[in-house]
Tab-separated table of C-alpha atoms and ligand atoms in Angstrom:
chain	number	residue	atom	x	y	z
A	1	UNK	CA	-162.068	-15.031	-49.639
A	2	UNK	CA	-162.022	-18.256	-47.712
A	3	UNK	CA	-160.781	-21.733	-49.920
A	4	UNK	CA	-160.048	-23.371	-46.492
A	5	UNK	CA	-162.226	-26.446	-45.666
A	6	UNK	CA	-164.665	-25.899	-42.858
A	7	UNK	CA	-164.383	-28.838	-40.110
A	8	UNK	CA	-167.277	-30.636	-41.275
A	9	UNK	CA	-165.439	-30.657	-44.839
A	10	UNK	CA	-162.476	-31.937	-43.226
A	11	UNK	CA	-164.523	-35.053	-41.509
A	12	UNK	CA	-165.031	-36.122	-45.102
A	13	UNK	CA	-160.843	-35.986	-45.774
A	14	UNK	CA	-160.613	-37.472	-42.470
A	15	UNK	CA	-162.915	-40.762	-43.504
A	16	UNK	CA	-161.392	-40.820	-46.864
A	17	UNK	CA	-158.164	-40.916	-44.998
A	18	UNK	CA	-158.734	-43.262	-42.786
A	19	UNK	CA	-160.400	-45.512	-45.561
A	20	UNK	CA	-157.184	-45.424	-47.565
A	21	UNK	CA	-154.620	-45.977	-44.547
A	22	UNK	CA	-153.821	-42.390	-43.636
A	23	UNK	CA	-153.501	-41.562	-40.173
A	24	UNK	CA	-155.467	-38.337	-38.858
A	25	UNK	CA	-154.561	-35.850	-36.139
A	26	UNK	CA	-157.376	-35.432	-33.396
A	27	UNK	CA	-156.972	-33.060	-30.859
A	28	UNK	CA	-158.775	-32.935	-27.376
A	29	UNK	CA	-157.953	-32.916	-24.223
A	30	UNK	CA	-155.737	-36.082	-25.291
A	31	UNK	CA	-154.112	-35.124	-28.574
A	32	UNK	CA	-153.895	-38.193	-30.752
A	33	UNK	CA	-152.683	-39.267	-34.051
A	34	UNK	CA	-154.941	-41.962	-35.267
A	35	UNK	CA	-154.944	-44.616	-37.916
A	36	UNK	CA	-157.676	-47.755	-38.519
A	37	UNK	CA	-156.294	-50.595	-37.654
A	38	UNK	CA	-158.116	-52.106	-41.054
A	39	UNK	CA	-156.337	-50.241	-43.246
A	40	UNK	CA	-153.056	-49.161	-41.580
A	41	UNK	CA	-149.917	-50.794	-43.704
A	42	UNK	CA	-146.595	-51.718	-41.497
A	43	UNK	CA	-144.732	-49.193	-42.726
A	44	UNK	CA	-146.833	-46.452	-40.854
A	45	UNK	CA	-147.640	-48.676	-37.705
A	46	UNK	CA	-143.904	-49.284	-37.467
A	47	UNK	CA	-143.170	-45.712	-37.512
A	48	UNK	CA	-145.960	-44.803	-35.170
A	49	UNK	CA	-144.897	-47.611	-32.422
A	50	UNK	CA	-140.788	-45.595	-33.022
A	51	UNK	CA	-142.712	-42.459	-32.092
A	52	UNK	CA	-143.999	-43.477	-29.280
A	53	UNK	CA	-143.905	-46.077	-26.494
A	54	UNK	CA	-147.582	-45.543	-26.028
A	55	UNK	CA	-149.326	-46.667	-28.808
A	56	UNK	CA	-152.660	-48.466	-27.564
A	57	UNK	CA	-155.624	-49.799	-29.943
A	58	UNK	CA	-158.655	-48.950	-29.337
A	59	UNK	CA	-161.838	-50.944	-29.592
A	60	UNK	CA	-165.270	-50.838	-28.599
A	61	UNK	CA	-166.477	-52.388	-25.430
A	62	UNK	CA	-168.545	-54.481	-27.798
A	63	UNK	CA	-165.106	-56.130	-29.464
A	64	UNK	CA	-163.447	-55.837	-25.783
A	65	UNK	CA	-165.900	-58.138	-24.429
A	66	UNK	CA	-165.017	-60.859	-26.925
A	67	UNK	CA	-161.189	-60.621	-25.934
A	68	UNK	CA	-161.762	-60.699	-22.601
A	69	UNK	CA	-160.321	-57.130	-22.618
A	70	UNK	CA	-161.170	-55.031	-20.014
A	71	UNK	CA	-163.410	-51.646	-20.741
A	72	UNK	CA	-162.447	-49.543	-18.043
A	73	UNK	CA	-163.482	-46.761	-19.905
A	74	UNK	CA	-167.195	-48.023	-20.282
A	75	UNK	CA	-168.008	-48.325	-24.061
A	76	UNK	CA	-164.054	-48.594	-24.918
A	77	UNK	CA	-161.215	-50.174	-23.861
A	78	UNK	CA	-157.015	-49.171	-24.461
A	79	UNK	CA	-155.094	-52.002	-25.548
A	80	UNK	CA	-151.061	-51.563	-24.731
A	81	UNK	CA	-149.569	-52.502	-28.123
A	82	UNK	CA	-146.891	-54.703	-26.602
A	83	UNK	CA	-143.404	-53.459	-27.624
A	84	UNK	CA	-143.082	-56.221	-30.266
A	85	UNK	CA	-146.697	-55.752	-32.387
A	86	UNK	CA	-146.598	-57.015	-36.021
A	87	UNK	CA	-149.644	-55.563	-38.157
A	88	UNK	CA	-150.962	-58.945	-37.893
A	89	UNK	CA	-151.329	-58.631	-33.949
A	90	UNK	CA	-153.244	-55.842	-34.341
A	91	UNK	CA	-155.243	-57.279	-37.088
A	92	UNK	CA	-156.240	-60.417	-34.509
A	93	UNK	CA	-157.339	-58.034	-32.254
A	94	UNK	CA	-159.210	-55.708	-34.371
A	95	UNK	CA	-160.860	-58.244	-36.835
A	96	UNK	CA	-162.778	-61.624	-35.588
A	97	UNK	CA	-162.097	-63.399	-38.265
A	98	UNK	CA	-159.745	-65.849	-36.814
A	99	UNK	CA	-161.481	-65.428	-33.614
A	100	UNK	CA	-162.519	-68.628	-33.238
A	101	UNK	CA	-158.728	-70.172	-35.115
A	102	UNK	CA	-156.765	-68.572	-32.189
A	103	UNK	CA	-158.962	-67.690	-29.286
A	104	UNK	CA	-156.041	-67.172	-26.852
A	105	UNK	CA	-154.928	-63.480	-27.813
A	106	UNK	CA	-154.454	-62.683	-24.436
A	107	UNK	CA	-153.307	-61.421	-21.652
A	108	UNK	CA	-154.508	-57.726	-23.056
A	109	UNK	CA	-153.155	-55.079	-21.210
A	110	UNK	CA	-155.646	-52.108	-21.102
A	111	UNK	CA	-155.340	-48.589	-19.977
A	112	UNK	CA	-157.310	-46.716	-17.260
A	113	UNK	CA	-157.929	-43.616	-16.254
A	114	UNK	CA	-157.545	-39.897	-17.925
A	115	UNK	CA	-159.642	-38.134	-20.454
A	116	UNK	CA	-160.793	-40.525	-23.777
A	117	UNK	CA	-162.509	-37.906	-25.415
A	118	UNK	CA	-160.415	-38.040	-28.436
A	119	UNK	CA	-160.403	-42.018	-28.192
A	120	UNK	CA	-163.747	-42.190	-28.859
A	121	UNK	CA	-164.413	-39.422	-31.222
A	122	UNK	CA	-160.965	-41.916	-33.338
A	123	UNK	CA	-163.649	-44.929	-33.060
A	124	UNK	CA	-167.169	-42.878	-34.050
A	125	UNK	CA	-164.828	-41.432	-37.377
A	126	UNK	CA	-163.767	-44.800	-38.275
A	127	UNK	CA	-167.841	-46.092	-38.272
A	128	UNK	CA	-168.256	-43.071	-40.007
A	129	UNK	CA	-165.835	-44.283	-42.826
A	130	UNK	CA	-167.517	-47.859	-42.677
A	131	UNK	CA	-164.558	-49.511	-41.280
A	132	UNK	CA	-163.880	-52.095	-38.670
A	133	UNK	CA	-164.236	-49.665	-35.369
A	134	UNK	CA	-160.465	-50.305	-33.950
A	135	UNK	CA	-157.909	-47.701	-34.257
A	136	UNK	CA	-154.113	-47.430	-33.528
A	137	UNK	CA	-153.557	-44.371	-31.525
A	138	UNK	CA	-150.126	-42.743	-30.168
A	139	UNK	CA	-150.669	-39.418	-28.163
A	140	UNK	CA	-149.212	-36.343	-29.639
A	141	UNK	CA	-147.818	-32.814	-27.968
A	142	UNK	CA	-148.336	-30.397	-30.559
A	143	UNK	CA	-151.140	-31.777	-32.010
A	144	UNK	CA	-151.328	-28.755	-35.030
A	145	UNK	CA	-147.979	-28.047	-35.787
A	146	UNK	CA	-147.536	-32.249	-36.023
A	147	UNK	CA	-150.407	-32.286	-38.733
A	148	UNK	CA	-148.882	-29.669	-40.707
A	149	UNK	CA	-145.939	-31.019	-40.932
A	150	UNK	CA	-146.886	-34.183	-42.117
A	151	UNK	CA	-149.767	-32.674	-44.098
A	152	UNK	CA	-151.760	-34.923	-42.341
A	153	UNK	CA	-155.824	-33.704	-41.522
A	154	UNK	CA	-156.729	-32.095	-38.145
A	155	UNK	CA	-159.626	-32.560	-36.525
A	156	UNK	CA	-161.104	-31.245	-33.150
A	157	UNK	CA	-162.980	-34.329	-31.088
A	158	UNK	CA	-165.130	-31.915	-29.358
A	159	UNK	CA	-167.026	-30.332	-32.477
A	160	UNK	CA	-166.112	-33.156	-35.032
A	161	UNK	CA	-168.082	-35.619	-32.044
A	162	UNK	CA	-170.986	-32.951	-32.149
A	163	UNK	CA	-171.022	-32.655	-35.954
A	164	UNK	CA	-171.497	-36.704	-36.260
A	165	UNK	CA	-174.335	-36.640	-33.445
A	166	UNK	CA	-176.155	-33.871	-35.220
A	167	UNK	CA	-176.615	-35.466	-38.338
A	168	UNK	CA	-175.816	-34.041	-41.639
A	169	UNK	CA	-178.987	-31.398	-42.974
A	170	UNK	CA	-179.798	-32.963	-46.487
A	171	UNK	CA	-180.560	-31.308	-49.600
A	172	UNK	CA	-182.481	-32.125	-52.442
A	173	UNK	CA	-180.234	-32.207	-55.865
A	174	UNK	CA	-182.528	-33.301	-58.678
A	175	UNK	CA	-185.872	-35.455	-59.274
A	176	UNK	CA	-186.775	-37.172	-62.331
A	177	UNK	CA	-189.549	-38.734	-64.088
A	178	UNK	CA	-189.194	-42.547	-63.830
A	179	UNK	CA	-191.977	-45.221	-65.035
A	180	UNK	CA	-191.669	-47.872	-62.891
A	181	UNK	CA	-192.915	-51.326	-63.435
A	182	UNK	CA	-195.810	-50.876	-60.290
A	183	UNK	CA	-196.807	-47.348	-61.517
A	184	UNK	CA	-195.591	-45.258	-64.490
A	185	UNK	CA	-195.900	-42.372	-62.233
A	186	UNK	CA	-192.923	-42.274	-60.504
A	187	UNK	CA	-190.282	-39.845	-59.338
A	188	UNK	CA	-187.008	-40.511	-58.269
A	189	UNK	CA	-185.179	-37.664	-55.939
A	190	UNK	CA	-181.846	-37.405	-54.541
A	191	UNK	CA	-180.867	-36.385	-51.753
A	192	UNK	CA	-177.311	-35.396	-51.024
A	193	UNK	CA	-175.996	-34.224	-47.273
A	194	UNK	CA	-173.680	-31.415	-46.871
A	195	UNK	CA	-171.182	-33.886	-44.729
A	196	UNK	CA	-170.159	-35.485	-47.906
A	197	UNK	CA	-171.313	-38.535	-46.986
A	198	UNK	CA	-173.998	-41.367	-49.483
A	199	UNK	CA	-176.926	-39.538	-50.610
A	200	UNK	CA	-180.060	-41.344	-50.220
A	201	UNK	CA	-183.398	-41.625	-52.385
A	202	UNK	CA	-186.728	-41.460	-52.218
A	203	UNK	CA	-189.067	-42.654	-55.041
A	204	UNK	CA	-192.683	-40.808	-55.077
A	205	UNK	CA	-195.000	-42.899	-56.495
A	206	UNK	CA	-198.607	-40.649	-58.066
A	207	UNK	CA	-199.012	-37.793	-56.566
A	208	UNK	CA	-199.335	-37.765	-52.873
A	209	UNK	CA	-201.961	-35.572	-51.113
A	210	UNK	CA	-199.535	-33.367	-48.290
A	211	UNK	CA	-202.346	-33.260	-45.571
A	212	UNK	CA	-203.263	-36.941	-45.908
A	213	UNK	CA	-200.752	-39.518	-44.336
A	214	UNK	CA	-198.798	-41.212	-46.230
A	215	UNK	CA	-198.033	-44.607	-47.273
A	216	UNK	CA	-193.907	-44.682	-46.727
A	217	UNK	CA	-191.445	-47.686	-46.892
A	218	UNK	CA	-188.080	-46.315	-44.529
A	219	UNK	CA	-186.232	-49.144	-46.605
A	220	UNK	CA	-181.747	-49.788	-45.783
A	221	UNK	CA	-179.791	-50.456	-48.667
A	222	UNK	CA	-179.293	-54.301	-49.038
A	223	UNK	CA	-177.236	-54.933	-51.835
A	224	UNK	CA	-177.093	-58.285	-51.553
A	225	UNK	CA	-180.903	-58.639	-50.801
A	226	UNK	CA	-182.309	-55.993	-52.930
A	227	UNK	CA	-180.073	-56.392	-55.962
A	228	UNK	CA	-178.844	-60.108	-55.949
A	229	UNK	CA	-182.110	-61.813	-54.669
A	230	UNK	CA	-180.254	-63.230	-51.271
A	231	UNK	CA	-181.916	-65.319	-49.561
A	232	UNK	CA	-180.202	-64.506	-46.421
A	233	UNK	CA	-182.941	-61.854	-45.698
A	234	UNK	CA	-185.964	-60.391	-46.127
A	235	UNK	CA	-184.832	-57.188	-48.023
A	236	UNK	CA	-185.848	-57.948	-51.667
A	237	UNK	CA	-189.244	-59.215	-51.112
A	238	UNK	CA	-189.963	-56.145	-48.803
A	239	UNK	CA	-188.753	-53.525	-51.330
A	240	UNK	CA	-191.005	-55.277	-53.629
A	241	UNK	CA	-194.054	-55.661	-51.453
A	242	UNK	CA	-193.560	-52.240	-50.810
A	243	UNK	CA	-193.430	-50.555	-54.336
A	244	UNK	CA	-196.342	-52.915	-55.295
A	245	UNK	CA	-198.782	-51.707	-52.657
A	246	UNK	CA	-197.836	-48.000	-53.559
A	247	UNK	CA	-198.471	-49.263	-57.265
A	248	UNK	CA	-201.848	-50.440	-56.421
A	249	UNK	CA	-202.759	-47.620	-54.011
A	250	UNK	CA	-201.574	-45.412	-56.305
A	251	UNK	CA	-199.258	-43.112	-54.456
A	252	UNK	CA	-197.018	-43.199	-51.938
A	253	UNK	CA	-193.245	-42.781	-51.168
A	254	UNK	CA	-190.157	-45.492	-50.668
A	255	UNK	CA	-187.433	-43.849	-49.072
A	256	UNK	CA	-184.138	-46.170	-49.724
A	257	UNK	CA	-181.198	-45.125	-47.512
A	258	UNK	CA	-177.657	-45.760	-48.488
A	259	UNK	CA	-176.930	-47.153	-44.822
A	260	UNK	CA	-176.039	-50.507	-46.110
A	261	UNK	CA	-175.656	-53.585	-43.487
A	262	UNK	CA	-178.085	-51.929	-40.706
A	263	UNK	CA	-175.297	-48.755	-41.316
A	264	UNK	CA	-171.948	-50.649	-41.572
A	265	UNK	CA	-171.471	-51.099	-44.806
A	266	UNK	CA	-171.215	-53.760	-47.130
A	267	UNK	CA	-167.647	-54.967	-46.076
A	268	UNK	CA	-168.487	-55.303	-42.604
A	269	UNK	CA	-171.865	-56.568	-43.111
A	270	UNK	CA	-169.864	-59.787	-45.513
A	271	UNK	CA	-167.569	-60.033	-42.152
A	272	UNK	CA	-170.788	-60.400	-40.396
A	273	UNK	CA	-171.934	-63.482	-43.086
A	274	UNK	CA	-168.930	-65.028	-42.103
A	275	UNK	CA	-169.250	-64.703	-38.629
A	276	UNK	CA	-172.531	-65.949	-38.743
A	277	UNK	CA	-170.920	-69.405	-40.645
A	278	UNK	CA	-169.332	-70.131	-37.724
A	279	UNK	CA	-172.690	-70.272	-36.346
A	280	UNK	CA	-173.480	-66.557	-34.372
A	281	UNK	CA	-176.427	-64.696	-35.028
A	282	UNK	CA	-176.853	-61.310	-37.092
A	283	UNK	CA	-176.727	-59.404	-33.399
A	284	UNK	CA	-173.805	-61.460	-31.733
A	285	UNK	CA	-171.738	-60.868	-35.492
A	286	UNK	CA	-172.102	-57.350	-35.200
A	287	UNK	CA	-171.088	-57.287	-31.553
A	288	UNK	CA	-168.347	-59.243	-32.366
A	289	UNK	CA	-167.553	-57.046	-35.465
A	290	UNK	CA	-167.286	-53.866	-32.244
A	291	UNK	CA	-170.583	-52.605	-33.732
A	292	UNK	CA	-173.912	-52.173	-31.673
A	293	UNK	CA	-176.762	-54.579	-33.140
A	294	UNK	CA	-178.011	-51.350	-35.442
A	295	UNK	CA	-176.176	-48.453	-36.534
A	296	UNK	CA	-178.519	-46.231	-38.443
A	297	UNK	CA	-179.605	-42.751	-38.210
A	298	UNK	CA	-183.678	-43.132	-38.803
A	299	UNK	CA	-183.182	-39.253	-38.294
A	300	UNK	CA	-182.230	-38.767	-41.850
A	301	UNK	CA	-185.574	-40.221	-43.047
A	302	UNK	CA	-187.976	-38.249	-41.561
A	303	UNK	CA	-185.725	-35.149	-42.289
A	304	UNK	CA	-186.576	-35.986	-46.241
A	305	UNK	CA	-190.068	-36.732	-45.791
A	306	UNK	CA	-190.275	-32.909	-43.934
A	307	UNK	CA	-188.236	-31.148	-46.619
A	308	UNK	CA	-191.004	-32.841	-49.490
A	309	UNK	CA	-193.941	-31.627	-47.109
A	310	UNK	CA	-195.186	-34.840	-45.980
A	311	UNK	CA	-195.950	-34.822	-41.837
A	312	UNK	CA	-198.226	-37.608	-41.699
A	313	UNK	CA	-196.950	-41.877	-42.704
A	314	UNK	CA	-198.534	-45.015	-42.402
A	315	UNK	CA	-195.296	-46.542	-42.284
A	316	UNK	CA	-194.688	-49.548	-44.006
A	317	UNK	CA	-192.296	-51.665	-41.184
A	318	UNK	CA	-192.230	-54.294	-38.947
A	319	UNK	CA	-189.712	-52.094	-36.736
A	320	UNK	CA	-190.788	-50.376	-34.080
A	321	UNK	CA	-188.103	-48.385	-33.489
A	322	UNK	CA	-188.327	-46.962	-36.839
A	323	UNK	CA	-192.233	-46.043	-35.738
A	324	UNK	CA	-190.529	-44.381	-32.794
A	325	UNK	CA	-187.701	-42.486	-34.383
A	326	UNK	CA	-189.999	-40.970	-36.933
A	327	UNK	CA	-192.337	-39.568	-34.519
A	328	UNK	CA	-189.632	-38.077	-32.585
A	329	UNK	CA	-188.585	-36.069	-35.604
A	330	UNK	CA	-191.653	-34.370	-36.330
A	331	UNK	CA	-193.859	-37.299	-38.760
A	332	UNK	CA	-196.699	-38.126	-37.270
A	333	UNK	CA	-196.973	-41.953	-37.885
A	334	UNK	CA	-200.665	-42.744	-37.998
A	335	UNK	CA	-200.373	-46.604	-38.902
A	336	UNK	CA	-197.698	-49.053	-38.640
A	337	UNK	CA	-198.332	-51.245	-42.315
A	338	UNK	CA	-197.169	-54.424	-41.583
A	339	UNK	CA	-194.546	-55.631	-43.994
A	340	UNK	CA	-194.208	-60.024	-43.544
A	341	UNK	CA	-192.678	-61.665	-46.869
A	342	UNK	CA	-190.050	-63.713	-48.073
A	343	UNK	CA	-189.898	-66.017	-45.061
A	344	UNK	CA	-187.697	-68.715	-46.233
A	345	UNK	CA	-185.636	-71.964	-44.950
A	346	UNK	CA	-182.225	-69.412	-44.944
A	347	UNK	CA	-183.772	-66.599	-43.483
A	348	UNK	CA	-186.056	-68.332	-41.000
A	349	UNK	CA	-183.197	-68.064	-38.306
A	350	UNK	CA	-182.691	-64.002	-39.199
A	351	UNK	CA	-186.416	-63.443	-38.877
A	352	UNK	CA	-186.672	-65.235	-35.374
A	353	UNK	CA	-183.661	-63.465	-34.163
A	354	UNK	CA	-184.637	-60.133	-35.156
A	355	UNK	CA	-188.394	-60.846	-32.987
A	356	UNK	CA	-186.238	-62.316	-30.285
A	357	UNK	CA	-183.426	-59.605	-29.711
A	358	UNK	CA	-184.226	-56.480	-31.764
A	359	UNK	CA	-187.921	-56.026	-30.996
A	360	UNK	CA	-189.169	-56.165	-34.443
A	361	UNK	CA	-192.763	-57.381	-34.484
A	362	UNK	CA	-194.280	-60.534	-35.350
B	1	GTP	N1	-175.230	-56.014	-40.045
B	1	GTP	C1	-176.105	-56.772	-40.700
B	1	GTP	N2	-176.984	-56.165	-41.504
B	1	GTP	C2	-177.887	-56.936	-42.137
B	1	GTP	C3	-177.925	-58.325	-42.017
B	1	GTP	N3	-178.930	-58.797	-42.791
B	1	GTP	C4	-179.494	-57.723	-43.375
B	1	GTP	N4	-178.872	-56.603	-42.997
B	1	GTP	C5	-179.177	-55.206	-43.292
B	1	GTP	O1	-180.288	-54.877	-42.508
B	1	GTP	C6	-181.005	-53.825	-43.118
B	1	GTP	C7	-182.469	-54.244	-43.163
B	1	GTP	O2	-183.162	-53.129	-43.363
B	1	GTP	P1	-184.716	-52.926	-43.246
B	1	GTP	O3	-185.434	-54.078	-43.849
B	1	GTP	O4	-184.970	-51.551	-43.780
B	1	GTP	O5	-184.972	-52.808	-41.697
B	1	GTP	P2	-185.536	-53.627	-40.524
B	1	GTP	O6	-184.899	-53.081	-39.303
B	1	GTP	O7	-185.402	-55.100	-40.750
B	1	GTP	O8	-187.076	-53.233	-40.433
B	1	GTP	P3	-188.317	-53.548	-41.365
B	1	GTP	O9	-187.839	-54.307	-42.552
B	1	GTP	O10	-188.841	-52.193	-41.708
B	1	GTP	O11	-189.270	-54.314	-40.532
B	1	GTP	C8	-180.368	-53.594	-44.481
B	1	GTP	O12	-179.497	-52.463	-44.392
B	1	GTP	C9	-179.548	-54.869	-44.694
B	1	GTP	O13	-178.388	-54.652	-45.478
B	1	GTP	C10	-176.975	-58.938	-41.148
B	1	GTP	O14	-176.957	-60.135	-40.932
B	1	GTP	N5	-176.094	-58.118	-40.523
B	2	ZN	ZN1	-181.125	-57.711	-46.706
């Protein structure tokens, strides 16, 4: 008998971790011990930089562009934590918040060469856990006997980095009856991955024929949009449109993934709000942020519309990659549905930029 977490069991610790300020031990070809520079207290970064004259921070290219730091690695770059970094250096560096309050945070040294393996597998776990993607890093020597020591979770970058690219399989938990106000024939099922990550929904409306396509919504969590009736975006008025055209059709499924913020999460996506009050756009905020303009895994979708025997959509979108990623993973989309509401004076801006620089259609 076997009580010892599995590694994918241990990527959940390892987020958790992270999320709470505890540094993890990755091993690789370049054993690190690695902490988020978000959530990482002095105590611990003081103690790491005394272990080590080699503690760097890593960032994305993304962030690195924005500091004028140079990538040498190609999607990362090493920043030397000078001998003298206070938490609130590496804050300035991880966080644009004050970007624009003290521009000069230069000159950034940056490392070159060597295997970064285990750099970037640091940076994928802390997107994984939702937070700012920077991460304090001091190489190790005995990478195993070092996390047992400190009880500290140990992770290998090679299959933890395959584990996150796979993407967790999904299983169904429960369904329920649930009236709704568009149809009282509704379902609500959960779906919960073995990764231990957010389960996601997906509401059947009627009683959907399996061979006929079907009318789907592929719809991100928008808390603020959804919930709070923003008027930042066009999330609300889209679930709505949505539900009500399955209403009056009669069936039909919404699928409503817990990837909040185009997949960074709610805290990040608010960083991006207040980027874009300094005046930058929803794409330049999350560049800024060290996040690529959209982090989701569309994969996860079409994996739940498989598992309730659907293989045919008209897919309710205005997204073409979402039209894309779906037939690449086995649904056959049949019709895009286009989905235009909610246009307003504060979202006008949103809308355009979305045509402009993430292909979404008119
Ligand atoms: N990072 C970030 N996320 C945002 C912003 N505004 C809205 N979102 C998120 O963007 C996602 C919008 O999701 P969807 O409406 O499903 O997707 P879409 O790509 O716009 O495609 P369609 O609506 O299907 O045309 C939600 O997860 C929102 O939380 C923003 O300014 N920055
Ligand atoms: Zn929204």
């Amino acid at each position: 008998m076997n009580f010892s977490p599995d590694q994918n069991e241990l990527m959940a610790r390892a987020r958790a971790d992270l999320r709470m300020g505890v540094p993890v031990v990755v091993d690789g070809p370049t054993p690190l011990l690695a902490a988020t520079a978000e959530t990482l207290n002095t105590d611990r970064l003081g103690t790491m930089m005394a272990l080590s004259q080699d503690a760097m921070l890593v960032v994305t290219a993304r962030r690195a562009a924005t500091l004028k730091a140079a990538a040498y690695d190609g999607d990362l770059a090493r920043v030397k934590l000078p001998r003298d970094a206070t938490l609130a250096w590496v804050n300035g560096i991880a966080d644009p918040a004050g970007d624009l309050m003290h521009p000069m945070k230069g000159p950034l040294s940056c490392a070159r060469g060597g295997n970064v393996e285990t750099h970037r597998f640091a940076i994928q776990l802390a997107k994984a856990a939702r937070l700012l993607p920077a991460v304090v890093c001091i190489p190790l020597e005995h990478a195993l006997s070092f996390a047992a020591e400190h009880n500290l979770v140990y992770l290998s970058a090679h299959s933890g980095q395959a584990m996150l690219d796979a993407s967790s399989p999904l299983h169904s938990v429960i369904s329920a009856r649930l009236p709704m106000e568009v149809s009282e024939a509704g379902r609500l099922h959960v779906f919960r991955p073995e990764d231990g990550g957010e389960e996601h929904y997906a509401i059947e409306i009627g009683k959907p024929d399996r061979a006929e396509p079907l009318l789907t919504r592929l719809h991100s969590a928008c808390f603020t949009g959804d919930l709070m009736g923003s008027l930042k975006c066009d999330c609300g008025p889209q679930l709505r449109a949505a539900l009500a055209q399955m209403g009056d059709e009669g069936h039909g499924v919404l699928l409503y993934m817990n990837q909040e913020g185009r997949g960074i999460g709610l805290a990040n996506k608010m960083r991006a709000y207040s980027l874009q009050d300094q005046g930058f756009d929803t794409v330049e905020a999350n560049h800024r942020l060290g996040f690529e303009d959209d982090e989701r895994d569309f994969r996860l979708g079409a994996a739940i519309l498989k598992s309730m025997g659907f293989s045919k959509a008209r897919l309710l979108t205005n997204n073409p990659r979402k039209v894309a990623m779906m037939c690449e993973n086995g649904i056959d989309v049949t019709e895009r549905v286009p989905l235009h509401v909610g246009e307003n004076p504060h979202n006008h801006a949103y809308l355009a930029t979305k045509v402009a620089k993430s292909g979404h259609l008119k």
